[in-house]
XYZ file of C-alpha atoms in Angstrom:
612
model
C 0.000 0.000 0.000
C 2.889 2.306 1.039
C 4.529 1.663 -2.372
C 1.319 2.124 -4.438
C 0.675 5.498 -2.696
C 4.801 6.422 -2.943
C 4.257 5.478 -7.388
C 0.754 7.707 -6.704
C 2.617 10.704 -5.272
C 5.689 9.952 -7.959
C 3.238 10.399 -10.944
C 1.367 13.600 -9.457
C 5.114 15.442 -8.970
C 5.176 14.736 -12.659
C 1.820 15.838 -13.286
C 2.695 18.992 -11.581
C 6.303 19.380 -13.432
C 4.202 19.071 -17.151
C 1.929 21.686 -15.953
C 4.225 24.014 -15.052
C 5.467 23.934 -18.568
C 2.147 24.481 -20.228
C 2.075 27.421 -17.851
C 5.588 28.911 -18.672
C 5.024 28.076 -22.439
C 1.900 30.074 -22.538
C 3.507 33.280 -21.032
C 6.029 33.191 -23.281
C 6.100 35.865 -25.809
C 5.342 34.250 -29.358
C 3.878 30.964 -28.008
C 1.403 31.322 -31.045
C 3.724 31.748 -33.620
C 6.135 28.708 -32.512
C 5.503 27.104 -36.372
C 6.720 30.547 -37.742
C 9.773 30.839 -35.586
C 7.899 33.353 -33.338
C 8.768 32.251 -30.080
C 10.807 34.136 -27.847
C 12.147 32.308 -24.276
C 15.532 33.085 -24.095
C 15.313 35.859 -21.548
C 16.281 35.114 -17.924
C 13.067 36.488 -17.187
C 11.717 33.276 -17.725
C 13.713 31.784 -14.609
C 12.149 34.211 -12.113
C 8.799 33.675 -13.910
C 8.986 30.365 -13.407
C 9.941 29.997 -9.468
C 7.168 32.006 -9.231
C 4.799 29.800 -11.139
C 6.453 26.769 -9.684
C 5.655 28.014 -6.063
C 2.138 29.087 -6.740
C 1.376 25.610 -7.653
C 3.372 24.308 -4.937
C 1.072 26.574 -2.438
C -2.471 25.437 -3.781
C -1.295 22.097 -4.798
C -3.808 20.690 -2.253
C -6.831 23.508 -2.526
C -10.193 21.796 -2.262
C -11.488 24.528 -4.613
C -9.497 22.833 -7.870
C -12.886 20.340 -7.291
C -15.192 22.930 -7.845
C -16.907 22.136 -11.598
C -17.805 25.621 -11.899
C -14.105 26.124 -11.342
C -13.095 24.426 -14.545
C -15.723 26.478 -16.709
C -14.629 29.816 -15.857
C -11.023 28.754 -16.379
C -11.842 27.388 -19.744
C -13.879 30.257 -20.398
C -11.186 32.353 -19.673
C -8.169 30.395 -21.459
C -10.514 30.376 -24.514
C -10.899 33.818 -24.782
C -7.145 34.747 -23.992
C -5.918 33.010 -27.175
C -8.916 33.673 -29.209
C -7.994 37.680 -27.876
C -4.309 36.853 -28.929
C -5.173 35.619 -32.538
C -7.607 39.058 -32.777
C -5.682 41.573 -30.918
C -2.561 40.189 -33.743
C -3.871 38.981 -36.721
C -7.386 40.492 -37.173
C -8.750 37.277 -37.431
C -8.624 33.852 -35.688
C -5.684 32.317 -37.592
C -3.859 31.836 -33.984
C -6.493 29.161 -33.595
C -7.908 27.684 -36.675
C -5.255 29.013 -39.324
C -4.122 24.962 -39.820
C -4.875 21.546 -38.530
C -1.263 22.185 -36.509
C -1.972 25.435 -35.433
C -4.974 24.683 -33.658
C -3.023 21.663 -31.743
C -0.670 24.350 -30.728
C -3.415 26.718 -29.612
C -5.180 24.043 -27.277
C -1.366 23.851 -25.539
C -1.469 27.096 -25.062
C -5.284 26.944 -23.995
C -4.531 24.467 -21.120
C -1.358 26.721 -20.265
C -3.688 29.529 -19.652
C -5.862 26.920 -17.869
C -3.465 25.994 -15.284
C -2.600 29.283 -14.812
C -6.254 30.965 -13.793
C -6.852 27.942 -11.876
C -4.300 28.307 -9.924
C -4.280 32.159 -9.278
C -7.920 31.651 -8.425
C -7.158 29.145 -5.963
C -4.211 30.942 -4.319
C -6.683 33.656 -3.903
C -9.075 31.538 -1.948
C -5.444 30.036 -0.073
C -5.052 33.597 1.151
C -8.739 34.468 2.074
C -8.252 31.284 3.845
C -5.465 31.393 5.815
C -5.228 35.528 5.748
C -7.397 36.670 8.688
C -7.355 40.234 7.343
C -9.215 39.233 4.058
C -11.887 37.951 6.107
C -12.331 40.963 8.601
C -15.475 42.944 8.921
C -15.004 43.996 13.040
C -13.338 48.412 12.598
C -10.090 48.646 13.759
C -8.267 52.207 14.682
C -9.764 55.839 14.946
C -9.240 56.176 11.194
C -11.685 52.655 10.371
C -13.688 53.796 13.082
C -14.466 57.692 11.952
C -15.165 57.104 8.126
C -16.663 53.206 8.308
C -18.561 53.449 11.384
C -18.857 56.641 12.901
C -19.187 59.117 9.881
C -19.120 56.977 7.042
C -22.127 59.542 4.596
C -20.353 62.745 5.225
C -16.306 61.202 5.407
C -16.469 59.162 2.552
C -18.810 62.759 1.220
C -15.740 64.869 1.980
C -13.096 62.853 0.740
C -15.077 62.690 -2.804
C -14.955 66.372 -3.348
C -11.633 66.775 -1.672
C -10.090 64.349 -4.708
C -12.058 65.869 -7.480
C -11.117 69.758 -6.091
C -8.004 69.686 -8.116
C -9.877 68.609 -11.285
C -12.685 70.982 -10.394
C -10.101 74.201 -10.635
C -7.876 73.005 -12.919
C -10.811 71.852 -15.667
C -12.815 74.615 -15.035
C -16.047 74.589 -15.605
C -15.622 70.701 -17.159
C -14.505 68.689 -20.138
C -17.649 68.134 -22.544
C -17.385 64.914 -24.503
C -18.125 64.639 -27.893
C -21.392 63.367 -28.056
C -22.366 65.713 -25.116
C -21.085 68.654 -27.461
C -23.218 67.485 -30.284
C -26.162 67.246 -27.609
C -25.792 71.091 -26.552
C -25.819 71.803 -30.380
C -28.972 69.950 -30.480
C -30.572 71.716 -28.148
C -29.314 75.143 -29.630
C -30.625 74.400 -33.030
C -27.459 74.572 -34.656
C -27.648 70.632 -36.008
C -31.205 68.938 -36.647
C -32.632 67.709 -33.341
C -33.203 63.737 -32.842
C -33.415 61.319 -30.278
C -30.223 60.300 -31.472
C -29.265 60.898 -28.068
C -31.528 60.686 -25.155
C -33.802 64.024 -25.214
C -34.453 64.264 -21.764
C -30.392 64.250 -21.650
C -29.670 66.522 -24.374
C -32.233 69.168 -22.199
C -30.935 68.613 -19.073
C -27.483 69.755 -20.996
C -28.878 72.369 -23.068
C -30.702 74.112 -20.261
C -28.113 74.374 -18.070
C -26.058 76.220 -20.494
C -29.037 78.537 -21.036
C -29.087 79.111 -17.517
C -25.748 80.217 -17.334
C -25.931 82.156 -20.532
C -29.468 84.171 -19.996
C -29.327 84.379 -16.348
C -25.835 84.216 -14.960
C -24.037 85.805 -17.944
C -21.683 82.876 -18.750
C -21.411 80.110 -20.971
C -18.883 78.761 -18.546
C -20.935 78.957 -16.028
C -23.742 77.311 -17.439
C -21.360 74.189 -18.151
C -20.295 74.471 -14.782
C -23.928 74.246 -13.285
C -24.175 71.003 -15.081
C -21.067 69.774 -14.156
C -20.751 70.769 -10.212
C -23.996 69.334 -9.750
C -23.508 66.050 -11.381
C -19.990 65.859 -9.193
C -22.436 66.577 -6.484
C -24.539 63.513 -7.276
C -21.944 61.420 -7.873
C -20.370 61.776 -4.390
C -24.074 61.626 -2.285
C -23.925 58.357 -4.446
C -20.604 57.197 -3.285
C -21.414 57.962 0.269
C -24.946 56.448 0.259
C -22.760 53.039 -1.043
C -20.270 53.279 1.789
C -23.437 53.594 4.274
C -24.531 50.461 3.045
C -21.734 48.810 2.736
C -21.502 49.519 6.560
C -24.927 47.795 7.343
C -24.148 44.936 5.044
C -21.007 44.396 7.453
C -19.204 44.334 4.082
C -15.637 43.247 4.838
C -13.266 46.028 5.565
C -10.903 45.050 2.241
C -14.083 45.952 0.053
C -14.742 49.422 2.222
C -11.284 50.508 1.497
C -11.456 49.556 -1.984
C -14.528 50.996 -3.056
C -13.351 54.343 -0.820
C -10.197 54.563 -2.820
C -11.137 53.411 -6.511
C -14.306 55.386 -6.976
C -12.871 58.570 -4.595
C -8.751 58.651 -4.473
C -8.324 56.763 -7.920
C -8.560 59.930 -10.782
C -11.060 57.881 -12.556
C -14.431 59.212 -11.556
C -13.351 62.332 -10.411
C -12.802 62.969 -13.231
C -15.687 61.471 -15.358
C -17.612 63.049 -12.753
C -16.513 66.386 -13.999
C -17.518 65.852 -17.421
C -20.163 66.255 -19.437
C -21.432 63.272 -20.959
C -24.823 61.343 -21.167
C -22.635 57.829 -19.330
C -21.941 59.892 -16.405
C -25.919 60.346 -15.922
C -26.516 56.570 -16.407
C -23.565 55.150 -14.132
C -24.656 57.483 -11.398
C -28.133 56.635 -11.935
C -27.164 52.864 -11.880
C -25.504 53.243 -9.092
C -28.546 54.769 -6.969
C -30.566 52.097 -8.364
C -28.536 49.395 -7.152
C -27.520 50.889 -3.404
C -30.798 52.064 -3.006
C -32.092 48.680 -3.492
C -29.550 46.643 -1.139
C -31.173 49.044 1.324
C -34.342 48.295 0.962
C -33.187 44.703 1.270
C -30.836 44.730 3.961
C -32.663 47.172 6.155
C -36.060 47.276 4.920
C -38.634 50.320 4.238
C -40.226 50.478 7.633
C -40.438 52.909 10.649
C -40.035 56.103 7.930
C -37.312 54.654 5.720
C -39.861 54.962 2.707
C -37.405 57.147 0.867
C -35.630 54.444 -0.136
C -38.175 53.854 -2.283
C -38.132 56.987 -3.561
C -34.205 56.813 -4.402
C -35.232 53.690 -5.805
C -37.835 55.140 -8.214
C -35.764 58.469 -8.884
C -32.828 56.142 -10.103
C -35.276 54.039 -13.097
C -36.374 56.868 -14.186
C -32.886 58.230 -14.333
C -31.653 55.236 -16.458
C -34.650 54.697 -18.943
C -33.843 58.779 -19.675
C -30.420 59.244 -20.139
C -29.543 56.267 -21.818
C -31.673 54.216 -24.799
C -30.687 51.142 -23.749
C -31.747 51.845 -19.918
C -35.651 50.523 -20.442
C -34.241 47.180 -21.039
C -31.871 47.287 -18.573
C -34.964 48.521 -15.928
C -37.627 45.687 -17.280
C -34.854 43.105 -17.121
C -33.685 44.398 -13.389
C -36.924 45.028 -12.068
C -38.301 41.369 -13.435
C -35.010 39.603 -11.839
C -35.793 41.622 -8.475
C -39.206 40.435 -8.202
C -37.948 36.851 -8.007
C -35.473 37.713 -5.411
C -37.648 39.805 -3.522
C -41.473 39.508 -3.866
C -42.643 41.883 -1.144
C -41.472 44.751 -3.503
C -43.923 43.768 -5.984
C -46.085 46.997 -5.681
C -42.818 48.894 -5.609
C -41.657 47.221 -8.832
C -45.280 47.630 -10.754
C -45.009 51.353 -9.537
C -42.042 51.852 -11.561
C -42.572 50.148 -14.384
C -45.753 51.900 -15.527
C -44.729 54.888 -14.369
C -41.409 54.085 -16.417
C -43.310 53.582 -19.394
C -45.714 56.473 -18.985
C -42.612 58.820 -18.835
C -41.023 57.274 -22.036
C -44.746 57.179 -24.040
C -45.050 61.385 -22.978
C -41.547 61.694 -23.911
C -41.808 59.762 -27.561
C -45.674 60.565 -28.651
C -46.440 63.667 -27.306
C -43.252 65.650 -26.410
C -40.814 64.433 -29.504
C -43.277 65.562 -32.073
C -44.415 68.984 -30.622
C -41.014 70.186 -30.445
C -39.946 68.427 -34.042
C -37.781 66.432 -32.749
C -37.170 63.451 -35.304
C -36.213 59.832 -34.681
C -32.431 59.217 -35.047
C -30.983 56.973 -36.878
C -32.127 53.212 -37.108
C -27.901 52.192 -37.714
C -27.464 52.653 -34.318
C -28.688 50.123 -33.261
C -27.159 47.377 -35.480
C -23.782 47.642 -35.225
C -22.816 43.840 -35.088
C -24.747 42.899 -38.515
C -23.406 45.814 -40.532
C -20.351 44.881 -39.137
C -20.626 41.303 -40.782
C -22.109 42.591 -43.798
C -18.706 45.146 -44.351
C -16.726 42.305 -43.412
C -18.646 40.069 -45.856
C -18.209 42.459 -48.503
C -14.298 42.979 -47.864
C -13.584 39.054 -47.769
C -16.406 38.043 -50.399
C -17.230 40.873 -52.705
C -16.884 38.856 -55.933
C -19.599 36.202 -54.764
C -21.925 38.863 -54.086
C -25.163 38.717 -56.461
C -26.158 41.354 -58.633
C -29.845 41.172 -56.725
C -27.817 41.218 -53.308
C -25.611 43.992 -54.674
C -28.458 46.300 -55.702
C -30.727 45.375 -52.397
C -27.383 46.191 -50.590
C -27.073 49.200 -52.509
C -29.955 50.921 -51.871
C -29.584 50.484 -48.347
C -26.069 51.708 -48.166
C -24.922 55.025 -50.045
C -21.613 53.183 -50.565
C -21.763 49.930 -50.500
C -18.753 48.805 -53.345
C -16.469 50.455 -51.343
C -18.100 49.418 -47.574
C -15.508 46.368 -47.147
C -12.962 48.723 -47.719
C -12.947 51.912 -46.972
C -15.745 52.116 -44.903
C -14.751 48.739 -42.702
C -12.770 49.207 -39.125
C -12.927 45.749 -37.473
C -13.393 47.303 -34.150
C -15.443 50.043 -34.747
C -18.790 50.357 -36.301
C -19.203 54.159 -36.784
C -17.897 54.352 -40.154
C -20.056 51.106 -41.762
C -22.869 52.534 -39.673
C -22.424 55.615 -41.206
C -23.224 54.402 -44.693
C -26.693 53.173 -43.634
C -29.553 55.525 -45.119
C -31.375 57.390 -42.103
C -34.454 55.938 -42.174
C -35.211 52.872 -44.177
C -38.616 51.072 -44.924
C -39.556 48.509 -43.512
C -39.508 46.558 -46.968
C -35.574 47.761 -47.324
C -35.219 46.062 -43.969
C -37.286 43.303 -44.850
C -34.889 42.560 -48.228
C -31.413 43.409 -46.179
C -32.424 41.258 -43.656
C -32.790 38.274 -45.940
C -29.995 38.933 -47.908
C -27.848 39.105 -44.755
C -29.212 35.565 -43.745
C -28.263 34.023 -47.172
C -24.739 35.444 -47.114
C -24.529 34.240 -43.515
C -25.584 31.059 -44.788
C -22.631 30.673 -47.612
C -19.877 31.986 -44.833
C -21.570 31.570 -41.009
C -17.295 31.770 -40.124
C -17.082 35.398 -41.371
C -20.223 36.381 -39.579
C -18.702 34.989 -36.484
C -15.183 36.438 -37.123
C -16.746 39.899 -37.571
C -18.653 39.701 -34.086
C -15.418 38.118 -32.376
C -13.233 41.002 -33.492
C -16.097 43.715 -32.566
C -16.133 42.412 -29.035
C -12.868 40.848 -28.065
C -11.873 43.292 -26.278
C -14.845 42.918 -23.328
C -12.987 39.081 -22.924
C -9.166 39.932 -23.381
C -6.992 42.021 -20.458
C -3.588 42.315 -22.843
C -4.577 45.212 -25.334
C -1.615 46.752 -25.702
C -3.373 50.116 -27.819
C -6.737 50.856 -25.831
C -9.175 52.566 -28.141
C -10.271 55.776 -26.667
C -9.194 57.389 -23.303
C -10.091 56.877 -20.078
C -11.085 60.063 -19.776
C -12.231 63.253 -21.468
C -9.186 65.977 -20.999
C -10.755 68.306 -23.199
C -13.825 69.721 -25.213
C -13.897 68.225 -29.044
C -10.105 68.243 -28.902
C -9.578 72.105 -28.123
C -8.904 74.019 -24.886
C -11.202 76.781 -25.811
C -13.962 77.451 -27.769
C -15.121 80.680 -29.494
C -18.552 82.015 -30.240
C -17.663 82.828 -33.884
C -16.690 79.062 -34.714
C -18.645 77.243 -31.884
C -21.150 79.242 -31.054
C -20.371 79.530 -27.500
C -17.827 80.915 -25.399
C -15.943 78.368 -23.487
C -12.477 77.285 -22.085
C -10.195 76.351 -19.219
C -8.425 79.128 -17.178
C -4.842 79.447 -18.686
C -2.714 79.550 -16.472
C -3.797 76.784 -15.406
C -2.508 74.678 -18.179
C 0.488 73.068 -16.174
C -1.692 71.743 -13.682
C -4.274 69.757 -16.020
C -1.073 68.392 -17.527
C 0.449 67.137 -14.258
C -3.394 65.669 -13.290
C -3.614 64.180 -17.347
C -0.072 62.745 -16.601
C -1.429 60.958 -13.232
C -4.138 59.996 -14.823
C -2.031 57.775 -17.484
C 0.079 56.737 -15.212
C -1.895 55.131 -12.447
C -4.514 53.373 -15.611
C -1.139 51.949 -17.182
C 0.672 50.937 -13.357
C 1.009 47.369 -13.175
C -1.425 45.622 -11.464
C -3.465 48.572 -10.528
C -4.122 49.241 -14.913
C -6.848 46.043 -14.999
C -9.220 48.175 -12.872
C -9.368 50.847 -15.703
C -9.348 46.986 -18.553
C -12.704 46.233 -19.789
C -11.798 43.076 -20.372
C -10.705 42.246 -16.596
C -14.174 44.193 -15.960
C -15.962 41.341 -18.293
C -13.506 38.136 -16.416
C -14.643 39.879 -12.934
C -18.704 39.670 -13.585
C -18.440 35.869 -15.069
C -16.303 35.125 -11.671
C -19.350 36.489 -9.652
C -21.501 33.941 -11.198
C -19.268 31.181 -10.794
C -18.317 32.061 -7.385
C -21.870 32.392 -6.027
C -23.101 29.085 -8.046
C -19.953 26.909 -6.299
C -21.168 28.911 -3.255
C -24.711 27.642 -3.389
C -25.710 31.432 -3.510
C -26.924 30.880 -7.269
C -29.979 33.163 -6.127
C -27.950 36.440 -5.528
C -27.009 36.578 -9.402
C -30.113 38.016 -9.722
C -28.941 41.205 -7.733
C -26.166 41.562 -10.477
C -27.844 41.114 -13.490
C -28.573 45.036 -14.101
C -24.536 45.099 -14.066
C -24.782 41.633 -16.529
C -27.161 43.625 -18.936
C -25.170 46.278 -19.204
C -22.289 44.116 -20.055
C -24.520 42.644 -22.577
C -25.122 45.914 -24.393
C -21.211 47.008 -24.265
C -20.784 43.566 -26.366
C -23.464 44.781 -28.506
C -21.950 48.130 -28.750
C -20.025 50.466 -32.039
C -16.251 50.414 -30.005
C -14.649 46.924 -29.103
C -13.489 47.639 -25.443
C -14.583 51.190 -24.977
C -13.747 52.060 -21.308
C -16.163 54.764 -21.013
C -19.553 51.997 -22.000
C -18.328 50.098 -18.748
C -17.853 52.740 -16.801
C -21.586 51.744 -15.319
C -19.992 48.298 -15.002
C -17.086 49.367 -13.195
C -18.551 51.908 -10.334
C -21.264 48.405 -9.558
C -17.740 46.826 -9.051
C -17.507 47.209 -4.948
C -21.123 46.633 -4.860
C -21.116 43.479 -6.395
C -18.107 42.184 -4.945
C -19.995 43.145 -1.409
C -22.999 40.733 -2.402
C -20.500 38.070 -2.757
C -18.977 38.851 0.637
C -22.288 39.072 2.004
C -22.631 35.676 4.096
C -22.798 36.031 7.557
C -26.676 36.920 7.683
C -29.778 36.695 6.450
C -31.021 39.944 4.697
C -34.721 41.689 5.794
C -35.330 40.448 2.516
C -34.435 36.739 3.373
C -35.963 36.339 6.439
C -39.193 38.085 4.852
C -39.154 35.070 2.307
C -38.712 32.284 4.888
C-alpha cells in the first residue's frame, strides 16, 4: 500500500512538473507563432517567472477549490478567450487558432497553459482568504476605520469625494464636454437637426443648463459648470450612500477601502464626474438604483425609511432617460428583483408603468411637438453591418447582382463598404453608410440577404462579431481605443462664439496643472497591477467570476442582484467600439457593490428572512 501510494505521489510530482510547462510556455512571448519561428524564451526572465509559477502551484497544490466544476468552466472560459484575444488583438482574425490543422493543436497547448494558470491564481486567492485573517475581517479597527466606516461613514467618505475631485474641479474649469455631449448642446441650440439620437431628456438637461448660465448668470462657462458641479455633487451623495450600506451589510473592511479609494482617491471618476457626458448620468443613476435597493433589502422600508423607495424610483427613471438602452436594462432588473424579492412587488409595478408612462409622454407627445425626429435606425445594429462590411471585404466577388443592388440601396456606398468604410473594431464608419431611415420593406430585403450570405460563410459572420467584441474578454490590449477620460472639449482648450457658437475654455494659467493631473491619470490606468481596474476586459472576467463564485457557493440566487450590471455588459458587447472604457464605466462603479454581495454571508437579509 505504502509503495502504491509512494508510485501515486511519484506520478502527481510529474503531473505537476508538465503543468508548469504548459504554464511557462503560454507566457512566453510568441507561443502562437512557434511554427513561424515566433517564439521568444531566451530571456532570464523566464527563470524568475517560473519559481514564481512553480511556487504558486506548490502553495495550492492541495486547494479543495481545484474540485469545484464551476471552477473548470470559468477557467476554460477564460483560457478560450485569452488566445482567441491573442489571434484578434494580432492577426485580425482567428488564424492563432484555426489558421491549420497544426496550429490549432498548438493553440489548445497554449489553452490548457492559460488553464493551469487561472486555476491556480484563483485558488491561491481563496489560499489567502483562507489562511489571511485580514481578508476575512469585517469587526473596525483604529480611529481612522472607526471615523469614516462606522462613525461618519455619509459625510467622510462625502468629503473625501470632493476633496479628490477639487483639483480637477479648478484646474478643468467649468468641465470637459465629450463629444457626443457637445453634439447634444448643439442639439438643443438648433445649430444641427434635433433627434433622439441621443436621449432628449439628456440633451435638455445639458442644453438648459447652459441657457441658464448664458441668460441668467451671464456665462457660458458657467452654465457648463452648473451642469457639471452638480452632477460631481450627485456622484459623491452616491458614493457615500454606497459606503453607508456597505456599513450595514457588514461588508468586509478590504471591500470598504477599496470601493473608498477606486471610486474617490483613484482619478477615474473624479474625473468622469466632472464631465459632461450622457454615461456619467446613467452610471450614477445605476448606481442609486442598485444601493438604493440593497437598502431596501438589507434594512427594509419600515419605521419612515420609505425614501428608499423613492431613491429607488428616482434612479429608473434616471436610467430609462439618459440612456436608450436603460428601459431594457430597468424591465430586465426590475423582473429579476421580483424573483429575489417579492414583497417589492407593488414597488416594482409602480415603476414600471410609471417608467413607461414617462417614455410614451416623452416619444408621442413631447418628440413631435417640439420636431424632434427619430435618429438613426444604424445605431442600433452595429454587429450585422459589421458582418455585412466584413462580408463584402472578404467576399465581394460572390456577391449577387440582386444582393448587390438590395445592398445598394440600403447603403450610399456599398462597393467600397468592405474597404474603406470597414474598421474591425469600430462600427461608426459602416454605420455611417446606412440611409437614415429605411422602410420597412428595405429592412425586410437586407435582412434576408444578410441571412443568405450568412448562410454561404456563417465563419465570417462569427469572425466579424469576435473582433467587434474581443476586447470585453481579453486584459492584454496593448493600444486601448479611446481614453479613459475626457481631458478636453472636441479636442480644443477653448472654444469661441464665432466658430462654436459659445464661449468656453479652461483658465490658462492653469494649463500646467491639467497636464500634471492628465499625466497621473495615465500613469496610475497603465501601473502594473493597478491598470486592470481601468481593462474592460478584466471588468468582463470579474462579472463571469461572480456567477461562478456564487453558483460553487450555493448562492446561485444572488445573481439576480447583479444582473442590471450583466445587462449592461450585454449591451457594451453589442456596442459600435470593441473595449470602450467609457460603456463600462456603469460596469465598473457596480464593481464594490457586487463584490460586497458576494462577501455578504454572515446573515440573512430583511429580505431573506421576509421570504422564509
Amino acid at each position: 500500500m505504502k509503495q502504491l501510494l509512494k508510485e501515486n505521489s511519484k506520478w502527481k510530482n510529474v503531473g505537476w512538473f508538465f503543468r508548469i510547462l504548459f504554464m511557462i510556455f503560454a507566457l512566453t512571448p510568441g507561443c502562437l507563432t512557434t511554427l513561424s519561428d515566433g517564439l521568444d524564451g531566451l530571456h532570464v526572465e523566464m527563470v524568475f517567472l517560473t519559481m514564481g509559477v512553480g511556487a504558486v502551484c506548490w502553495i495550492t497544490k492541495d486547494e479543495a477549490l481545484r474540485k469545484n466544476r464551476w471552477l473548470h468552466v470559468l477557467c476554460a472560459f477564460f483560457a478560450v478567450t485569452t488566445v482567441m484575444g491573442t489571434s484578434y488583438h494580432e492577426q485580425g482574425s482567428w488564424n492563432y487558432v484555426f489558421g491549420s490543422f497544426a496550429q490549432f493543436l498548438l493553440a489548445l497547448v497554449v489553452m490548457a497553459g492559460y488553464y493551469n494558470l487561472y486555476e491556480g491564481l484563483i485558488a491561491l486567492g481563496a489560499y489567502v482568504s483562507e489562511h489571511w485573517e485580514g481578508v476575512r475581517r469585517r469587526e473596525i479597527k483604529g480611529k481612522i476605520e472607526n471615523f469614516i466606516f462606522e462613525a461618519h461613514p455619509f459625510w467622510s467618505t462625502f468629503a473625501i469625494a470632493m476633496l479628490c475631485a477639487l483639483p480637477y474641479m479648478i484646474s478643468f474649469f467649468p468641465g470637459p464636454i465629450q463629444a457626443d455631449a457637445f453634439e447634444q448642446v448643439w442639439k438643443y441650440m438648433g445649430i444641427i437637426e434635433n433627434s433622439n439620437k441621443h436621449p432628449v431628456v439628456s440633451t435638455a438637461i445639458m442644453g438648459r443648463c447652459l441657457a441658464f448660465g448664458r441668460v441668467v448668470l451671464g456665462s457660458d462657462n458657467l452654465g457648463i459648470f452648473t451642469y457639471t458641479l452638480i452632477q460631481s455633487l450627485l456622484q459623491a451623495v452616491g458614493i457615500s450612500y454606497l459606503v453607508c450600506v456597505m456599513k450595514k451589510m457588514k461588508a468586509p473592511v478590504w471591500i470598504r477601502w477599496f470601493g473608498l479609494l477606486f471610486l474617490t482617491v483613484f482619478p477615474l471618476f473624479p474625473m468622469w464626474g466632472f464631465t459632461m457626458v450622457k454615461d456619467a448620468q446613467y452610471y450614477i443613476s445605476l448606481l442609486y438604483f442598485g444601493v438604493s435597493f440593497a437598502d431596501i433589502l438589507v434594512d427594509g422600508t419600515e419605521k419612515k425609511k420609505w425614501w428608499k423607495q423613492i431613491v429607488f424610483l428616482c434612479a429608473s427613471y434616471g436610467m430609462i432617460l439618459c440612456r436608450k438602452e436603460g428601459r431594457y436594462l430597468l424591465v430586465g432588473a426590475l423582473i429579476c428583483l421580483f424573483f429575489y424579492h417579492k414583497k417589492q412587488w407593488k414597488l416594482y409595478l409602480f415603476t414600471a408603468v410609471t417608467g413607461f408612462m414617462i417614455l410614451f409622454y416623452i416619444e408621442q407627445i413631447y418628440m413631435p411637438a417640439h420636431d424632434i425626429e427619430e435618429g438613426r435606425l444604424a445605431e442600433g445594429l452595429s454587429a450585422p453591418i459589421q458582418q455585412t462590411a466584413r462580408y463584402q471585404r472578404d467576399h465581394g466577388a460572390e456577391v449577387t447582382e440582386e444582393e448587390r443592388a438590395i445592398l445598394s440601396e440600403l447603403f450610399d456606398d456599398y462597393d467600397q463598404m468592405g474597404t474603406a468604410h470597414y474598421s474591425p473594431e469600430i462600427s461608426d464608419a459602416a454605420k455611417d453608410q446606412m440611409i437614415s431611415h429605411p422602410t420597412k420593406e428595405q429592412l425586410k430585403n437586407y435582412f434576408k440577404v444578410w441571412f443568405a450570405q450568412f448562410c454561404k460563410h456563417p465563419d465570417t459572420y462569427f469572425q466579424a462579431f469576435f473582433n467587434q467584441t474581443y476586447g470585453y474578454f481579453y486584459t492584454d490590449r496593448k493600444d486601448r481605443l479611446g481614453t479613459p477620460i475626457i481631458e478636453t472639449t472636441v479636442g480644443r482648450e477653448q472654444l469661441s462664439m464665432e466658430e462654436f457658437y459659445m464661449e468656453i475654455g479652461f483658465p490658462p494659467q492653469l494649463k500646467g496643472m491639467r497636464e500634471f493631473l492628465i499625466g497621473m491619470i495615465h500613469f496610475v490606468t497603465q501601473f502594473p497591477l493597478i491598470s486592470l481596474l481601468y481593462n474592460a476586459g478584466f471588468h468582463g472576467y470579474l462579472l463571469m467570476g461572480y456567477v461562478v463564485y456564487l453558483l460553487g457557493s450555493k448562492k446561485g440566487k444572488r445573481i439576480l442582484l447583479i444582473v442590471p450590471t450583466l445587462l449592461v455588459f450585454a449591451v457594451c458587447i453589442l456596442s459600435p467600439v470593441n473595449g470602450e472604457l467609457r460603456y463600462m464605466l456603469p460596469v465598473m462603479i457596480m464593481l464594490p457593490l457586487n463584490l460586497t454581495w458576494c462577501a455578504y454571508q454572515e446573515r440573512e437579509s430583511v429580505a431573506e428572512k421576509e421570504e422564509k
